[in-house]
């Protein structure tokens, strides 16, 4: 396991597609389109789960997906040769995560992370002194220690406030780990929301978590390359519009990320109710970001699966998974405002930054081993607009409020509405299923 962050848990740190069906054009939807029971917007884990549940209950469902693939923020990228999970990688809290059973049903292996390789911490490219490492570990532990004693009945506060009395030197160190778990600065994270996130064992999917999620959509009526730009829920049916046309259904489940909703990429008419807009105001997207380097040649004595953490500047914390499972690949993780800046700067800058840091840490010849890079910059991705939802201090009721049915025929679901399962694929799946169940209760 990645000792650098495992100690914090996502409360354990999170850092750690094929198209399922031919895309039918909307023009091929029969004219009596109101015959469709439900339109699901988005074919990530939540959308697939909602559609599968509705289909199993005998409802007619169409899933409209903006991308040319399914899986959303669960995406196994093979563009560099060796495949890696560019988005979700861990089946968190495996004890109750629905993906353990889904994988079993599909005959896909899940396993504890092979790990090994050890952990090394660096400050500005130099190995960190043992005393500094110990201080750092202790600072990390303060978050959970304080959350254990936080009075949940008292007013909500940010994690930064919770740790403020650690002082200007230790507090940034204590909170820096959150950049790799929540992908956000501690001043913008609700302590109460963080406190209720589920914890447990992690598993990985050796053939790719993204591939697994994409496979789970088999058999659904999935229509790819269909970004929804308008939803009219004011009439007797819900009219969902893409550039191909308008599809009318009795009800609609919207599973796009909150970043997409907040950017108003989908125009709702009537406008979303005030309660839903308030809920959206209390949520925003974190920016956990991966940089993948395809490497060849010398491995500088570093064992496969080793974890190298550069933490000279807490705000620019970056962790590298070296040659995971022996693959010719190195994956860097960063989060928060630093990751946002890097995403804006683009793939060349990201590649250069990761390469130069590693050259400092393990030797200048590392540069020669880098052959290509991939930069899944979720922050600038128009169909994600960030890594996963973060609840702002004082807004810990936002997730429940966002999940409330709208007008008896419209529901918003996804990782953001997953309560203690928020920010995860498992949570998105549970939220998708819950939305489908709620809709069936509403529409009997
Ligand atoms: C770098 C990173 C690491 C992560 N690590 C983990 C991890 O280890 N474990 C874990 O459990 N989770 C992890 N997550 C979080 C996890 O990926 C998400 O919580 C989960 O995949 C969200 O599922 P969803 O269905 O709610 O949303 P999404 O997967 O985002 O699905 C929404 C879908 O809507 C589509 N869409 C967007 N706009 C439109 C539109 N206008 N019209 C139609 N479709 C649209 C999107 O393309 C997408 O397919 C990670 C995420 C990132 C980015």
Short mmCIF file of C-alpha atoms and ligand atoms in Angstrom, two decimals:
data_model
loop_
_atom_site.label_atom_id
_atom_site.label_comp_id
_atom_site.label_asym_id
_atom_site.label_seq_id
_atom_site.Cartn_x
_atom_site.Cartn_y
_atom_site.Cartn_z
CA UNK A 1 0.00 0.00 0.00
CA UNK A 2 1.02 3.56 -0.44
CA UNK A 3 2.32 4.31 2.99
CA UNK A 4 2.43 8.01 2.20
CA UNK A 5 -1.26 8.35 2.49
CA UNK A 6 -2.77 5.20 3.72
CA UNK A 7 -2.39 6.33 7.28
CA UNK A 8 -4.98 9.06 6.72
CA UNK A 9 -7.61 6.77 5.21
CA UNK A 10 -10.24 8.83 2.74
CA UNK A 11 -10.92 9.36 5.18
CA UNK A 12 -8.60 6.90 3.60
CA UNK A 13 -6.95 8.67 0.71
CA UNK A 14 -8.73 8.33 -2.57
CA UNK A 15 -5.70 8.56 -4.68
CA UNK A 16 -5.52 5.71 -4.85
CA UNK A 17 -14.42 1.90 -22.28
CA UNK A 18 -15.19 0.89 -24.29
CA UNK A 19 -18.61 1.91 -25.54
CA UNK A 20 -21.13 -0.68 -24.54
CA UNK A 21 -23.60 -0.23 -27.27
CA UNK A 22 -23.62 1.34 -30.67
CA UNK A 23 -24.63 4.95 -30.32
CA UNK A 24 -28.07 5.27 -31.76
CA UNK A 25 -28.95 8.72 -32.90
CA UNK A 26 -31.84 10.46 -31.24
CA UNK A 27 -33.40 10.84 -34.63
CA UNK A 28 -34.12 7.11 -34.48
CA UNK A 29 -36.22 7.47 -31.37
CA UNK A 30 -39.81 6.77 -32.33
CA UNK A 31 -42.00 9.81 -32.78
CA UNK A 32 -44.09 8.64 -29.82
CA UNK A 33 -41.07 9.42 -27.67
CA UNK A 34 -43.20 9.99 -24.58
CA UNK A 35 -43.47 6.22 -24.56
CA UNK A 36 -40.03 6.21 -22.96
CA UNK A 37 -40.37 5.97 -19.21
CA UNK A 38 -37.08 7.49 -18.11
CA UNK A 39 -34.15 9.36 -19.61
CA UNK A 40 -30.95 9.07 -17.60
CA UNK A 41 -28.38 11.79 -18.29
CA UNK A 42 -24.79 10.55 -17.90
CA UNK A 43 -23.36 7.04 -18.22
CA UNK A 44 -21.00 7.00 -15.25
CA UNK A 45 -21.46 4.66 -12.31
CA UNK A 46 -24.59 6.46 -11.07
CA UNK A 47 -26.30 6.64 -14.45
CA UNK A 48 -25.55 3.02 -15.26
CA UNK A 49 -26.79 1.87 -11.84
CA UNK A 50 -30.00 3.90 -12.11
CA UNK A 51 -30.67 2.62 -15.62
CA UNK A 52 -29.95 -1.01 -14.69
CA UNK A 53 -32.32 -0.78 -11.70
CA UNK A 54 -35.09 0.77 -13.79
CA UNK A 55 -34.60 -1.75 -16.57
CA UNK A 56 -34.73 -4.64 -14.10
CA UNK A 57 -38.05 -3.25 -12.86
CA UNK A 58 -39.41 -3.32 -16.41
CA UNK A 59 -39.13 0.41 -17.18
CA UNK A 60 -38.06 1.69 -20.58
CA UNK A 61 -34.80 3.64 -20.16
CA UNK A 62 -32.51 5.57 -22.47
CA UNK A 63 -29.12 6.83 -21.23
CA UNK A 64 -27.69 9.93 -22.90
CA UNK A 65 -23.93 10.35 -22.52
CA UNK A 66 -21.85 13.30 -23.69
CA UNK A 67 -18.60 11.42 -24.17
CA UNK A 68 -17.71 8.77 -26.73
CA UNK A 69 -17.35 6.26 -23.90
CA UNK A 70 -19.13 5.18 -20.75
CA UNK A 71 -17.76 5.11 -17.18
CA UNK A 72 -17.40 8.86 -16.60
CA UNK A 73 -14.79 9.54 -13.95
CA UNK A 74 -14.01 5.83 -13.77
CA UNK A 75 -11.77 5.49 -16.82
CA UNK A 76 -9.00 3.01 -17.57
CA UNK A 77 -6.62 4.77 -19.96
CA UNK A 78 -4.51 2.59 -22.26
CA UNK A 79 -3.28 5.44 -24.46
CA UNK A 80 0.31 5.08 -23.19
CA UNK A 81 0.44 1.30 -23.70
CA UNK A 82 0.41 0.11 -20.09
CA UNK A 83 -3.12 0.70 -18.81
CA UNK A 84 -3.78 2.68 -15.63
CA UNK A 85 -6.85 4.08 -13.97
CA UNK A 86 -6.91 7.76 -14.84
CA UNK A 87 -9.85 8.40 -12.53
CA UNK A 88 -11.08 6.06 -9.81
CA UNK A 89 -8.76 3.23 -8.90
CA UNK A 90 -9.78 1.93 -5.45
CA UNK A 91 -12.90 0.06 -4.47
CA UNK A 92 -13.10 1.88 -1.15
CA UNK A 93 -14.80 0.45 1.94
CA UNK A 94 -14.91 -2.87 0.12
CA UNK A 95 -16.86 -4.49 2.96
CA UNK A 96 -20.03 -2.74 1.77
CA UNK A 97 -19.12 -1.53 -1.70
CA UNK A 98 -21.50 -2.83 -4.39
CA UNK A 99 -18.63 -3.13 -6.87
CA UNK A 100 -17.23 -6.20 -5.15
CA UNK A 101 -20.42 -8.11 -6.01
CA UNK A 102 -20.75 -6.53 -9.47
CA UNK A 103 -17.20 -7.58 -10.34
CA UNK A 104 -17.88 -11.10 -9.07
CA UNK A 105 -21.04 -11.37 -11.18
CA UNK A 106 -19.12 -10.24 -14.26
CA UNK A 107 -16.25 -12.62 -13.51
CA UNK A 108 -13.77 -9.77 -13.07
CA UNK A 109 -11.02 -10.10 -10.49
CA UNK A 110 -10.67 -7.71 -7.56
CA UNK A 111 -7.65 -7.87 -5.27
CA UNK A 112 -5.83 -6.09 -2.48
CA UNK A 113 -3.28 -3.71 -3.93
CA UNK A 114 -0.07 -5.59 -4.63
CA UNK A 115 1.82 -2.68 -3.04
CA UNK A 116 5.34 -3.25 -1.85
CA UNK A 117 8.22 -1.16 -2.96
CA UNK A 118 8.32 1.03 0.14
CA UNK A 119 7.72 4.68 0.83
CA UNK A 120 10.19 7.57 0.68
CA UNK A 121 9.53 11.20 1.52
CA UNK A 122 11.43 14.09 -0.05
CA UNK A 123 11.64 17.81 0.56
CA UNK A 124 12.70 19.84 -2.47
CA UNK A 125 14.14 16.75 -4.11
CA UNK A 126 16.20 15.65 -1.11
CA UNK A 127 15.33 12.72 1.17
CA UNK A 128 13.46 14.02 4.19
CA UNK A 129 15.19 13.67 7.54
CA UNK A 130 13.76 10.96 9.83
CA UNK A 131 12.71 13.53 12.45
CA UNK A 132 10.80 15.56 9.84
CA UNK A 133 9.06 12.42 8.61
CA UNK A 134 7.96 11.57 12.14
CA UNK A 135 6.63 15.11 12.64
CA UNK A 136 4.77 14.87 9.39
CA UNK A 137 3.17 11.54 10.33
CA UNK A 138 2.09 12.98 13.65
CA UNK A 139 0.63 16.06 11.95
CA UNK A 140 -1.39 13.82 9.57
CA UNK A 141 -2.80 11.88 12.50
CA UNK A 142 -4.14 15.05 14.08
CA UNK A 143 -6.99 15.23 11.57
CA UNK A 144 -8.54 11.94 12.61
CA UNK A 145 -7.75 12.50 16.27
CA UNK A 146 -9.64 15.77 16.29
CA UNK A 147 -12.50 14.48 14.22
CA UNK A 148 -12.99 11.68 16.72
CA UNK A 149 -13.60 14.26 19.42
CA UNK A 150 -15.45 16.82 17.29
CA UNK A 151 -18.94 17.40 18.66
CA UNK A 152 -21.15 16.66 15.68
CA UNK A 153 -23.96 18.63 17.25
CA UNK A 154 -21.88 21.78 17.36
CA UNK A 155 -21.54 24.17 14.45
CA UNK A 156 -19.79 22.90 11.34
CA UNK A 157 -16.35 24.26 10.55
CA UNK A 158 -13.61 23.84 7.97
CA UNK A 159 -10.85 21.31 8.47
CA UNK A 160 -8.45 24.29 8.45
CA UNK A 161 -10.29 25.77 11.41
CA UNK A 162 -10.36 22.42 13.15
CA UNK A 163 -6.57 22.26 12.97
CA UNK A 164 -5.84 25.97 13.26
CA UNK A 165 -4.29 25.77 16.71
CA UNK A 166 -1.56 23.48 15.42
CA UNK A 167 0.12 26.69 14.35
CA UNK A 168 1.39 28.12 11.05
CA UNK A 169 4.10 25.53 10.62
CA UNK A 170 2.29 22.28 11.46
CA UNK A 171 -1.26 23.05 10.30
CA UNK A 172 -0.36 23.22 6.58
CA UNK A 173 1.51 19.94 6.91
CA UNK A 174 -1.41 18.28 8.70
CA UNK A 175 -3.84 19.37 6.03
CA UNK A 176 -1.61 18.79 3.00
CA UNK A 177 -2.62 15.12 2.88
CA UNK A 178 -6.16 16.23 2.11
CA UNK A 179 -4.93 17.53 -1.23
CA UNK A 180 -4.40 13.90 -2.23
CA UNK A 181 -7.55 12.48 -0.64
CA UNK A 182 -10.20 15.16 -1.05
CA UNK A 183 -8.31 17.06 -3.75
CA UNK A 184 -9.10 20.33 -2.01
CA UNK A 185 -7.66 22.95 0.30
CA UNK A 186 -8.62 22.35 3.93
CA UNK A 187 -10.32 25.76 4.31
CA UNK A 188 -12.96 24.63 1.81
CA UNK A 189 -13.81 21.26 3.35
CA UNK A 190 -16.65 20.80 5.83
CA UNK A 191 -15.37 18.94 8.88
CA UNK A 192 -18.79 17.42 9.48
CA UNK A 193 -19.08 16.11 5.94
CA UNK A 194 -15.55 14.75 6.12
CA UNK A 195 -16.30 13.11 9.43
CA UNK A 196 -19.15 11.05 8.05
CA UNK A 197 -17.30 9.66 5.01
CA UNK A 198 -17.21 5.87 5.13
CA UNK A 199 -14.00 4.06 5.80
CA UNK A 200 -12.82 0.49 5.29
CA UNK A 201 -10.59 -1.75 3.22
CA UNK A 202 -9.53 -0.91 -0.31
CA UNK A 203 -9.42 -3.30 -3.25
CA UNK A 204 -8.22 -2.70 -6.79
CA UNK A 205 -9.32 -4.11 -10.12
CA UNK A 206 -6.22 -5.43 -11.90
CA UNK A 207 -7.91 -5.15 -15.31
CA UNK A 208 -9.01 -1.57 -14.53
CA UNK A 209 -11.81 -0.09 -12.41
CA UNK A 210 -12.83 2.08 -15.35
CA UNK A 211 -13.09 -0.98 -17.60
CA UNK A 212 -15.25 -2.69 -14.98
CA UNK A 213 -17.65 0.25 -14.69
CA UNK A 214 -17.91 0.51 -18.47
CA UNK A 215 -18.64 -3.22 -18.74
CA UNK A 216 -21.41 -2.99 -16.19
CA UNK A 217 -23.45 -0.92 -18.63
CA UNK A 218 -23.80 -3.79 -21.11
CA UNK A 219 -27.35 -4.37 -22.28
CA UNK A 220 -28.51 -0.80 -21.68
CA UNK A 221 -29.78 1.55 -24.37
CA UNK A 222 -26.75 3.89 -24.18
CA UNK A 223 -26.43 6.74 -26.64
CA UNK A 224 -22.94 8.19 -26.77
CA UNK A 225 -21.73 11.57 -28.05
CA UNK A 226 -25.01 13.13 -26.92
CA UNK A 227 -24.29 16.06 -24.58
CA UNK A 228 -27.58 17.18 -23.08
CA UNK A 229 -27.92 20.96 -23.18
CA UNK A 230 -31.51 21.54 -22.06
CA UNK A 231 -34.05 19.85 -19.82
CA UNK A 232 -37.62 21.13 -19.73
CA UNK A 233 -39.45 19.62 -16.79
CA UNK A 234 -42.38 22.06 -16.68
CA UNK A 235 -44.88 20.13 -18.81
CA UNK A 236 -46.56 16.77 -18.46
CA UNK A 237 -43.35 15.05 -19.64
CA UNK A 238 -39.67 15.88 -19.32
CA UNK A 239 -38.12 17.06 -22.60
CA UNK A 240 -34.38 16.37 -22.81
CA UNK A 241 -32.54 18.06 -25.66
CA UNK A 242 -29.20 17.32 -27.32
CA UNK A 243 -27.91 18.51 -30.68
CA UNK A 244 -29.64 15.46 -32.22
CA UNK A 245 -33.08 16.44 -31.06
CA UNK A 246 -35.43 16.24 -28.13
CA UNK A 247 -36.43 13.13 -26.24
CA UNK A 248 -39.60 13.16 -24.13
CA UNK A 249 -39.95 10.92 -21.12
CA UNK A 250 -42.15 10.52 -18.09
CA UNK A 251 -39.20 11.23 -15.80
CA UNK A 252 -35.49 12.04 -15.85
CA UNK A 253 -32.50 11.24 -13.64
CA UNK A 254 -29.56 13.62 -14.07
CA UNK A 255 -26.20 12.15 -13.01
CA UNK A 256 -23.75 14.72 -14.38
CA UNK A 257 -21.12 15.95 -11.88
CA UNK A 258 -22.02 18.96 -9.72
CA UNK A 259 -19.31 20.92 -11.54
CA UNK A 260 -21.28 20.50 -14.77
CA UNK A 261 -24.51 21.57 -13.06
CA UNK A 262 -22.86 24.59 -11.46
CA UNK A 263 -21.39 25.66 -14.80
CA UNK A 264 -24.97 25.65 -16.15
CA UNK A 265 -23.94 23.48 -19.08
CA UNK A 266 -27.51 22.17 -18.96
CA UNK A 267 -30.30 24.75 -19.13
CA UNK A 268 -33.25 23.77 -16.95
CA UNK A 269 -36.67 25.19 -17.53
CA UNK A 270 -38.26 26.06 -15.29
CA UNK A 271 -35.04 26.92 -13.42
CA UNK A 272 -34.07 24.45 -10.71
CA UNK A 273 -35.92 25.18 -7.45
CA UNK A 274 -34.26 27.35 -4.83
CA UNK A 275 -33.61 24.37 -2.54
CA UNK A 276 -31.67 22.59 -5.28
CA UNK A 277 -29.73 25.74 -6.16
CA UNK A 278 -28.88 26.26 -2.49
CA UNK A 279 -27.65 22.69 -2.31
CA UNK A 280 -25.43 23.29 -5.35
CA UNK A 281 -24.08 26.46 -3.73
CA UNK A 282 -22.84 24.33 -0.82
CA UNK A 283 -20.99 21.86 -3.04
CA UNK A 284 -18.07 22.28 -5.39
CA UNK A 285 -15.54 20.11 -7.16
CA UNK A 286 -12.14 19.16 -5.80
CA UNK A 287 -9.23 18.78 -8.18
CA UNK A 288 -7.39 15.53 -7.57
CA UNK A 289 -5.26 15.10 -10.68
CA UNK A 290 -3.00 12.39 -12.06
CA UNK A 291 -0.03 12.76 -14.38
CA UNK A 292 1.06 9.52 -16.06
CA UNK A 293 4.53 9.13 -17.52
CA UNK A 294 5.38 6.27 -19.85
CA UNK A 295 8.96 5.27 -19.05
CA UNK A 296 11.51 2.87 -20.48
CA UNK A 297 14.92 1.71 -19.36
CA UNK A 298 16.73 2.36 -16.07
CA UNK A 299 14.64 2.17 -12.88
CA UNK A 300 17.28 3.73 -10.63
CA UNK A 301 17.08 0.89 -8.10
CA UNK A 302 13.48 1.71 -7.29
CA UNK A 303 11.22 -1.27 -6.65
CA UNK A 304 7.92 -1.61 -8.49
CA UNK A 305 5.09 -0.14 -6.44
CA UNK A 306 7.33 2.24 -4.48
CA UNK A 307 5.77 5.48 -3.42
CA UNK A 308 7.80 8.71 -3.54
CA UNK A 309 6.32 11.77 -1.90
CA UNK A 310 7.62 15.28 -2.60
CA UNK A 311 6.38 17.56 0.12
CA UNK A 312 8.89 20.39 0.37
CA UNK A 313 6.03 22.80 -0.25
CA UNK A 314 2.87 21.49 1.45
CA UNK A 315 0.61 23.24 -1.06
CA UNK A 316 2.41 21.60 -3.99
CA UNK A 317 2.43 18.10 -2.50
CA UNK A 318 2.86 15.43 -5.13
CA UNK A 319 3.09 11.68 -4.77
CA UNK A 320 4.51 9.32 -7.35
CA UNK A 321 3.54 5.66 -7.72
CA UNK A 322 6.60 4.16 -9.32
CA UNK A 323 6.24 1.32 -11.84
CA UNK A 324 3.00 -0.05 -10.31
CA UNK A 325 2.65 -3.81 -10.88
CA UNK A 326 5.99 -3.64 -12.66
CA UNK A 327 4.50 -1.61 -15.51
CA UNK A 328 6.58 0.90 -17.49
CA UNK A 329 4.67 3.78 -16.02
CA UNK A 330 4.94 6.34 -13.23
CA UNK A 331 1.85 8.08 -11.92
CA UNK A 332 1.96 11.40 -10.08
CA UNK A 333 -0.94 12.68 -7.95
CA UNK A 334 -1.61 16.21 -6.83
CA UNK A 335 -4.67 18.19 -5.77
CA UNK A 336 -6.18 21.50 -4.74
CA UNK A 337 -5.22 24.85 -6.22
CA UNK A 338 -1.84 23.58 -7.37
CA UNK A 339 -3.56 20.89 -9.46
CA UNK A 340 -5.96 23.48 -10.81
CA UNK A 341 -3.03 25.64 -11.94
CA UNK A 342 -1.30 22.67 -13.53
CA UNK A 343 -4.52 21.68 -15.32
CA UNK A 344 -4.83 25.19 -16.72
CA UNK A 345 -1.18 25.15 -17.77
CA UNK A 346 -1.75 21.97 -19.81
CA UNK A 347 -0.14 18.61 -20.53
CA UNK A 348 3.32 19.84 -21.55
CA UNK A 349 3.71 21.78 -18.32
CA UNK A 350 2.42 18.84 -16.27
CA UNK A 351 4.84 16.44 -17.94
CA UNK A 352 7.76 18.83 -17.43
CA UNK A 353 6.88 19.42 -13.79
CA UNK A 354 6.61 15.72 -12.94
CA UNK A 355 9.75 14.85 -14.89
CA UNK A 356 11.89 17.59 -13.35
CA UNK A 357 10.74 16.73 -9.82
CA UNK A 358 11.63 13.07 -10.29
CA UNK A 359 14.94 14.02 -11.89
CA UNK A 360 15.75 15.89 -8.67
CA UNK A 361 14.54 13.06 -6.47
CA UNK A 362 16.12 10.03 -8.15
CA UNK A 363 18.63 11.38 -10.65
CA UNK A 364 18.87 13.55 -13.75
CA UNK A 365 18.92 10.52 -16.05
CA UNK A 366 15.26 9.95 -15.20
CA UNK A 367 14.53 12.53 -17.92
CA UNK A 368 15.91 10.18 -20.58
CA UNK A 369 13.53 7.40 -19.55
CA UNK A 370 10.35 9.44 -20.08
CA UNK A 371 8.88 8.56 -23.47
CA UNK A 372 5.34 9.94 -23.33
CA UNK A 373 2.82 11.39 -20.92
CA UNK A 374 -0.92 11.44 -20.35
CA UNK A 375 -2.65 14.13 -18.36
CA UNK A 376 -6.27 13.40 -17.54
CA UNK A 377 -6.98 16.92 -16.30
CA UNK A 378 -10.42 16.44 -14.78
CA UNK A 379 -10.50 20.06 -13.63
CA UNK A 380 -10.58 21.36 -17.21
CA UNK A 381 -12.63 18.46 -18.58
CA UNK A 382 -16.00 19.97 -19.62
CA UNK A 383 -17.89 16.81 -18.66
CA UNK A 384 -16.36 16.54 -15.19
CA UNK A 385 -15.12 20.00 -14.14
CA UNK A 386 -13.21 18.52 -11.25
CA UNK A 387 -12.48 15.23 -9.54
CA UNK A 388 -15.36 14.82 -7.07
CA UNK A 389 -17.72 16.86 -4.96
CA UNK A 390 -16.58 18.65 -1.84
CA UNK A 391 -18.97 20.01 0.76
CA UNK A 392 -18.19 23.53 1.92
CA UNK A 393 -18.05 24.32 5.66
CA UNK A 394 -21.54 25.01 6.99
CA UNK A 395 -23.24 23.19 4.10
CA UNK A 396 -23.20 19.63 5.34
CA UNK A 397 -26.91 19.17 4.52
CA UNK A 398 -26.29 19.92 0.83
CA UNK A 399 -25.89 16.31 -0.33
CA UNK A 400 -29.30 15.24 1.00
CA UNK A 401 -30.94 18.41 -0.32
CA UNK A 402 -29.53 17.84 -3.81
CA UNK A 403 -31.08 14.36 -3.91
CA UNK A 404 -34.64 15.56 -3.21
CA UNK A 405 -37.04 14.89 -6.10
CA UNK A 406 -37.90 17.92 -8.21
CA UNK A 407 -41.44 18.41 -9.47
CA UNK A 408 -42.22 14.72 -9.01
CA UNK A 409 -40.35 13.78 -12.18
CA UNK A 410 -36.77 14.99 -12.01
CA UNK A 411 -33.98 13.64 -9.80
CA UNK A 412 -30.32 14.53 -9.42
CA UNK A 413 -28.02 11.65 -8.44
CA UNK A 414 -24.35 10.80 -8.43
CA UNK A 415 -21.43 10.62 -6.06
CA UNK A 416 -22.38 14.06 -4.74
CA UNK A 417 -25.66 12.73 -3.34
CA UNK A 418 -24.13 9.63 -1.77
CA UNK A 419 -23.87 10.78 1.88
CA UNK A 420 -21.06 8.80 3.56
CA UNK A 421 -20.26 7.19 0.21
CA UNK A 422 -19.74 10.55 -1.49
CA UNK A 423 -16.75 11.07 -3.77
CA UNK A 424 -16.59 7.40 -4.73
CA UNK A 425 -17.72 5.06 -7.48
CA UNK A 426 -19.45 2.83 -4.94
CA UNK A 427 -21.33 5.82 -3.57
CA UNK A 428 -22.34 6.89 -7.08
CA UNK A 429 -23.76 3.43 -7.73
CA UNK A 430 -25.73 3.41 -4.49
CA UNK A 431 -26.99 6.92 -5.25
CA UNK A 432 -28.05 5.88 -8.77
CA UNK A 433 -29.96 2.91 -7.39
CA UNK A 434 -31.58 5.10 -4.72
CA UNK A 435 -32.70 7.61 -7.35
CA UNK A 436 -34.24 4.83 -9.44
CA UNK A 437 -36.09 3.52 -6.38
CA UNK A 438 -37.30 7.00 -5.48
CA UNK A 439 -38.56 7.54 -9.01
CA UNK A 440 -40.45 4.26 -8.99
CA UNK A 441 -42.05 5.24 -5.70
CA UNK A 442 -43.07 8.58 -7.18
CA UNK A 443 -44.35 7.15 -10.43
CA UNK A 444 -45.43 3.81 -8.98
C1 LIG B 1 -8.40 11.35 -10.27
C2 LIG B 1 -9.56 10.70 -9.60
C3 LIG B 1 -9.34 9.66 -8.71
C4 LIG B 1 -10.42 9.04 -8.10
N1 LIG B 1 -10.19 7.97 -7.29
C5 LIG B 1 -11.24 7.26 -6.82
C6 LIG B 1 -11.02 6.01 -6.20
O1 LIG B 1 -9.88 5.54 -6.07
N2 LIG B 1 -12.11 5.33 -5.77
C7 LIG B 1 -13.38 5.80 -5.94
O2 LIG B 1 -14.34 5.12 -5.55
N3 LIG B 1 -13.60 6.98 -6.55
C8 LIG B 1 -12.57 7.70 -7.00
N4 LIG B 1 -12.79 8.84 -7.70
C9 LIG B 1 -14.15 9.38 -7.77
C10 LIG B 1 -15.04 8.60 -8.75
O3 LIG B 1 -14.41 8.50 -10.00
C11 LIG B 1 -16.38 9.32 -8.89
O4 LIG B 1 -16.91 9.58 -7.61
C12 LIG B 1 -17.42 8.49 -9.65
O5 LIG B 1 -16.86 7.90 -10.79
C13 LIG B 1 -18.58 9.39 -10.01
O6 LIG B 1 -19.57 8.69 -10.69
P1 LIG B 1 -20.86 9.49 -11.19
O7 LIG B 1 -21.67 8.55 -11.98
O8 LIG B 1 -21.47 10.20 -10.05
O9 LIG B 1 -20.29 10.64 -12.14
P2 LIG B 1 -19.48 10.50 -13.51
O10 LIG B 1 -18.64 9.28 -13.50
O11 LIG B 1 -18.80 11.79 -13.72
O12 LIG B 1 -20.62 10.29 -14.57
C14 LIG B 1 -21.34 11.36 -15.08
C15 LIG B 1 -21.44 11.21 -16.59
O13 LIG B 1 -22.16 12.33 -17.11
C16 LIG B 1 -21.58 12.68 -18.34
N5 LIG B 1 -21.96 14.04 -18.69
C17 LIG B 1 -21.45 15.22 -18.26
N6 LIG B 1 -22.09 16.25 -18.80
C18 LIG B 1 -23.06 15.72 -19.60
C19 LIG B 1 -24.07 16.27 -20.43
N7 LIG B 1 -24.24 17.60 -20.56
N8 LIG B 1 -24.89 15.41 -21.12
C20 LIG B 1 -24.75 14.07 -21.01
N9 LIG B 1 -23.80 13.50 -20.25
C21 LIG B 1 -22.97 14.32 -19.54
C22 LIG B 1 -20.10 12.52 -18.10
O14 LIG B 1 -19.38 12.39 -19.31
C23 LIG B 1 -20.07 11.23 -17.27
O15 LIG B 1 -19.95 10.10 -18.08
C24 LIG B 1 -11.74 9.47 -8.35
C25 LIG B 1 -11.97 10.52 -9.26
C26 LIG B 1 -10.89 11.12 -9.88
C27 LIG B 1 -11.16 12.21 -10.87
#
